[in-house]
Structures are given as C-alpha cells and as structure tokens.
Amino acid sequence: ATMPRPRCYVFRRELLYVPFIGWALGMLKMVHIDRKDGANAFASVARQGKERMAEGAWVIMFPEGTRTRSGDPKPRYKSGGARFAVDTGAWVIPIAHNSGRVWPRNSFLKHPGLITLSV
C-alpha cells in the first residue's frame, strides 16, 4: 500500500546523534521531540508539525512514545497525538500494528514474521 502524500514521522531527538541513522533523519524533513524539554516539547512538535502539514505532508506519530511489547495488555498512550490534532485541526486515523513481535523493544535485530495492521 502507498500513501498519496509525503509522510513525516515524529521521533525522539536523541536519534539525531546515532551515526548514519541520525544523519539521515537530520536531512529528512521529520519532526523531532526533545522529551527532556518538558512543556516546550509539545510546542516544538506542534510548530514543526504545522510546518510539515502546510507543505502537504501527513504527520505520523506513535501514541505509546516508544516501541512496546506486542500484546501488552495495558499499553500506556501519551496525549501528544490527541493534543496535536486539537491544536492543528488535523484528522486522526488510528492504526495499530504488532511489529513488536518481529522487532522487539531494546533490540536492533529483527526477526522474520508477519506484521498485521489494523485501521
């Protein structure tokens, strides 16, 4: 499946300092969040997200804030996605996936398997 518009992901700022991956992320027009910046973190994400949306991009954000174990009975969702939608007037399309089964948290290695998306 393809998306008809450019995509822009929200990612944690620390990833900018990972060799190669961070450099690539820095060159792409993505939105980074500095989670250590407290109250200013959301304002920064909202500003960057509005800029990307004005350029025609879809902003994609993961409400857990990080990868979680697949099948976790009580995932902890962050409020940033809902706050972003209210602040920008953007539509929200909730999508769930089980990629934690093939790419476990705290693991760089991925395992073969089927990832299921639910819209």
PDB file of C-alpha atoms in Angstrom:
ATOM      1  CA  ALA A   1       0.000   0.000   0.000  1.00  0.00           C
ATOM      2  CA  THR A   2       1.130   3.529  -0.613  1.00  0.00           C
ATOM      3  CA  MET A   3       0.259   6.865   0.884  1.00  0.00           C
ATOM      4  CA  PRO A   4      -0.804   9.581  -1.544  1.00  0.00           C
ATOM      5  CA  ARG A   5       1.048  12.346   0.304  1.00  0.00           C
ATOM      6  CA  PRO A   6       4.543  12.766   1.756  1.00  0.00           C
ATOM      7  CA  ARG A   7       4.979  11.365   5.248  1.00  0.00           C
ATOM      8  CA  CYS A   8       6.664  12.954   8.207  1.00  0.00           C
ATOM      9  CA  TYR A   9       7.356  10.956  11.364  1.00  0.00           C
ATOM     10  CA  VAL A  10       7.717  12.270  14.895  1.00  0.00           C
ATOM     11  CA  PHE A  11      10.820  10.798  16.535  1.00  0.00           C
ATOM     12  CA  ARG A  12      12.832  11.416  19.677  1.00  0.00           C
ATOM     13  CA  ARG A  13      15.624  13.935  19.286  1.00  0.00           C
ATOM     14  CA  GLU A  14      18.278  11.592  20.708  1.00  0.00           C
ATOM     15  CA  LEU A  15      18.137   9.586  17.475  1.00  0.00           C
ATOM     16  CA  LEU A  16      19.803  12.506  15.672  1.00  0.00           C
ATOM     17  CA  TYR A  17      23.046  11.534  17.441  1.00  0.00           C
ATOM     18  CA  VAL A  18      23.073   7.907  16.242  1.00  0.00           C
ATOM     19  CA  PRO A  19      25.685   7.573  13.467  1.00  0.00           C
ATOM     20  CA  PHE A  20      24.247   7.220   9.963  1.00  0.00           C
ATOM     21  CA  ILE A  21      20.617   6.871  11.126  1.00  0.00           C
ATOM     22  CA  GLY A  22      20.674  10.236  12.861  1.00  0.00           C
ATOM     23  CA  TRP A  23      22.404  11.901   9.955  1.00  0.00           C
ATOM     24  CA  ALA A  24      19.746  10.602   7.570  1.00  0.00           C
ATOM     25  CA  LEU A  25      16.934  11.708   9.885  1.00  0.00           C
ATOM     26  CA  GLY A  26      18.518  15.149  10.122  1.00  0.00           C
ATOM     27  CA  MET A  27      18.477  15.526   6.334  1.00  0.00           C
ATOM     28  CA  LEU A  28      14.832  14.464   6.025  1.00  0.00           C
ATOM     29  CA  LYS A  29      12.015  16.810   6.935  1.00  0.00           C
ATOM     30  CA  MET A  30      10.862  14.960  10.035  1.00  0.00           C
ATOM     31  CA  VAL A  31       9.589  16.244  13.386  1.00  0.00           C
ATOM     32  CA  HIS A  32      11.794  15.653  16.397  1.00  0.00           C
ATOM     33  CA  ILE A  33      10.749  15.886  20.028  1.00  0.00           C
ATOM     34  CA  ASP A  34      13.124  16.722  22.857  1.00  0.00           C
ATOM     35  CA  ARG A  35      11.439  14.815  25.675  1.00  0.00           C
ATOM     36  CA  LYS A  36      13.727  16.460  28.234  1.00  0.00           C
ATOM     37  CA  ASP A  37      12.331  19.896  27.324  1.00  0.00           C
ATOM     38  CA  GLY A  38       9.139  19.412  29.348  1.00  0.00           C
ATOM     39  CA  ALA A  39       6.334  21.826  28.488  1.00  0.00           C
ATOM     40  CA  ASN A  40       8.215  23.239  25.496  1.00  0.00           C
ATOM     41  CA  ALA A  41       8.483  19.790  23.889  1.00  0.00           C
ATOM     42  CA  PHE A  42       4.880  19.755  22.683  1.00  0.00           C
ATOM     43  CA  ALA A  43       5.038  23.357  21.440  1.00  0.00           C
ATOM     44  CA  SER A  44       8.064  22.422  19.340  1.00  0.00           C
ATOM     45  CA  VAL A  45       6.332  19.348  17.885  1.00  0.00           C
ATOM     46  CA  ALA A  46       3.196  21.378  17.122  1.00  0.00           C
ATOM     47  CA  ARG A  47       5.231  24.090  15.359  1.00  0.00           C
ATOM     48  CA  GLN A  48       7.255  21.611  13.292  1.00  0.00           C
ATOM     49  CA  GLY A  49       4.157  19.534  12.525  1.00  0.00           C
ATOM     50  CA  LYS A  50       2.208  22.569  11.318  1.00  0.00           C
ATOM     51  CA  GLU A  51       5.105  23.477   9.025  1.00  0.00           C
ATOM     52  CA  ARG A  52       5.177  19.984   7.528  1.00  0.00           C
ATOM     53  CA  MET A  53       1.384  19.916   7.122  1.00  0.00           C
ATOM     54  CA  ALA A  54       1.498  23.305   5.356  1.00  0.00           C
ATOM     55  CA  GLU A  55       3.919  21.643   2.906  1.00  0.00           C
ATOM     56  CA  GLY A  56       1.332  18.900   2.299  1.00  0.00           C
ATOM     57  CA  ALA A  57       2.824  16.137   4.465  1.00  0.00           C
ATOM     58  CA  TRP A  58       0.993  13.758   6.753  1.00  0.00           C
ATOM     59  CA  VAL A  59       2.384  13.749  10.295  1.00  0.00           C
ATOM     60  CA  ILE A  60       2.684  10.253  11.748  1.00  0.00           C
ATOM     61  CA  MET A  61       3.087   9.756  15.456  1.00  0.00           C
ATOM     62  CA  PHE A  62       3.068   6.689  17.682  1.00  0.00           C
ATOM     63  CA  PRO A  63       0.953   7.255  20.820  1.00  0.00           C
ATOM     64  CA  GLU A  64       2.995   4.960  23.051  1.00  0.00           C
ATOM     65  CA  GLY A  65       6.040   7.173  22.529  1.00  0.00           C
ATOM     66  CA  THR A  66       8.267   4.127  22.006  1.00  0.00           C
ATOM     67  CA  ARG A  67       8.088   0.534  20.845  1.00  0.00           C
ATOM     68  CA  THR A  68       6.192  -1.724  23.219  1.00  0.00           C
ATOM     69  CA  ARG A  69       5.829  -5.464  23.522  1.00  0.00           C
ATOM     70  CA  SER A  70       3.215  -6.893  21.219  1.00  0.00           C
ATOM     71  CA  GLY A  71       0.157  -7.993  23.162  1.00  0.00           C
ATOM     72  CA  ASP A  72       0.918  -5.775  26.165  1.00  0.00           C
ATOM     73  CA  PRO A  73      -2.449  -5.773  27.969  1.00  0.00           C
ATOM     74  CA  LYS A  74      -2.115  -2.176  29.212  1.00  0.00           C
ATOM     75  CA  PRO A  75      -0.145  -0.021  26.793  1.00  0.00           C
ATOM     76  CA  ARG A  76       0.450   3.493  28.079  1.00  0.00           C
ATOM     77  CA  TYR A  77      -0.558   6.017  25.485  1.00  0.00           C
ATOM     78  CA  LYS A  78       0.738   9.581  25.514  1.00  0.00           C
ATOM     79  CA  SER A  79      -1.608  12.515  24.949  1.00  0.00           C
ATOM     80  CA  GLY A  80       0.547  14.203  22.279  1.00  0.00           C
ATOM     81  CA  GLY A  81      -1.330  12.807  19.284  1.00  0.00           C
ATOM     82  CA  ALA A  82      -4.714  13.977  20.556  1.00  0.00           C
ATOM     83  CA  ARG A  83      -3.288  17.343  21.610  1.00  0.00           C
ATOM     84  CA  PHE A  84      -1.670  17.736  18.182  1.00  0.00           C
ATOM     85  CA  ALA A  85      -4.974  17.001  16.433  1.00  0.00           C
ATOM     86  CA  VAL A  86      -6.843  19.533  18.573  1.00  0.00           C
ATOM     87  CA  ASP A  87      -4.111  22.164  18.173  1.00  0.00           C
ATOM     88  CA  THR A  88      -3.826  21.814  14.387  1.00  0.00           C
ATOM     89  CA  GLY A  89      -7.313  20.664  13.413  1.00  0.00           C
ATOM     90  CA  ALA A  90      -5.725  17.605  11.796  1.00  0.00           C
ATOM     91  CA  TRP A  91      -7.701  14.421  11.231  1.00  0.00           C
ATOM     92  CA  VAL A  92      -6.616  11.362  13.180  1.00  0.00           C
ATOM     93  CA  ILE A  93      -6.573   7.897  11.660  1.00  0.00           C
ATOM     94  CA  PRO A  94      -5.771   5.376  14.411  1.00  0.00           C
ATOM     95  CA  ILE A  95      -3.680   2.456  13.211  1.00  0.00           C
ATOM     96  CA  ALA A  96      -2.423  -0.417  15.362  1.00  0.00           C
ATOM     97  CA  HIS A  97       0.269  -2.941  14.476  1.00  0.00           C
ATOM     98  CA  ASN A  98       2.027  -5.857  16.094  1.00  0.00           C
ATOM     99  CA  SER A  99       5.579  -5.212  14.875  1.00  0.00           C
ATOM    100  CA  GLY A 100       6.889  -5.776  18.396  1.00  0.00           C
ATOM    101  CA  ARG A 101       6.779  -9.490  17.589  1.00  0.00           C
ATOM    102  CA  VAL A 102       9.332  -9.178  14.788  1.00  0.00           C
ATOM    103  CA  TRP A 103      11.295  -6.195  16.137  1.00  0.00           C
ATOM    104  CA  PRO A 104      11.343  -6.471  19.933  1.00  0.00           C
ATOM    105  CA  ARG A 105      11.900  -3.439  22.113  1.00  0.00           C
ATOM    106  CA  ASN A 106      15.553  -2.833  23.079  1.00  0.00           C
ATOM    107  CA  SER A 107      16.697  -4.969  20.163  1.00  0.00           C
ATOM    108  CA  PHE A 108      18.381  -3.842  16.975  1.00  0.00           C
ATOM    109  CA  LEU A 109      17.812  -7.250  15.381  1.00  0.00           C
ATOM    110  CA  LYS A 110      14.596  -8.005  13.551  1.00  0.00           C
ATOM    111  CA  HIS A 111      13.067 -11.457  13.113  1.00  0.00           C
ATOM    112  CA  PRO A 112      11.129 -12.746  10.107  1.00  0.00           C
ATOM    113  CA  GLY A 113       7.383 -12.737  10.538  1.00  0.00           C
ATOM    114  CA  LEU A 114       4.081 -11.216   9.552  1.00  0.00           C
ATOM    115  CA  ILE A 115       3.085  -7.742  10.760  1.00  0.00           C
ATOM    116  CA  THR A 116      -0.632  -7.059  10.949  1.00  0.00           C
ATOM    117  CA  LEU A 117      -2.036  -3.530  10.620  1.00  0.00           C
ATOM    118  CA  SER A 118      -5.483  -2.628  11.933  1.00  0.00           C
ATOM    119  CA  VAL A 119      -7.130   0.629  10.870  1.00  0.00           C
TER     120      VAL A 119
END
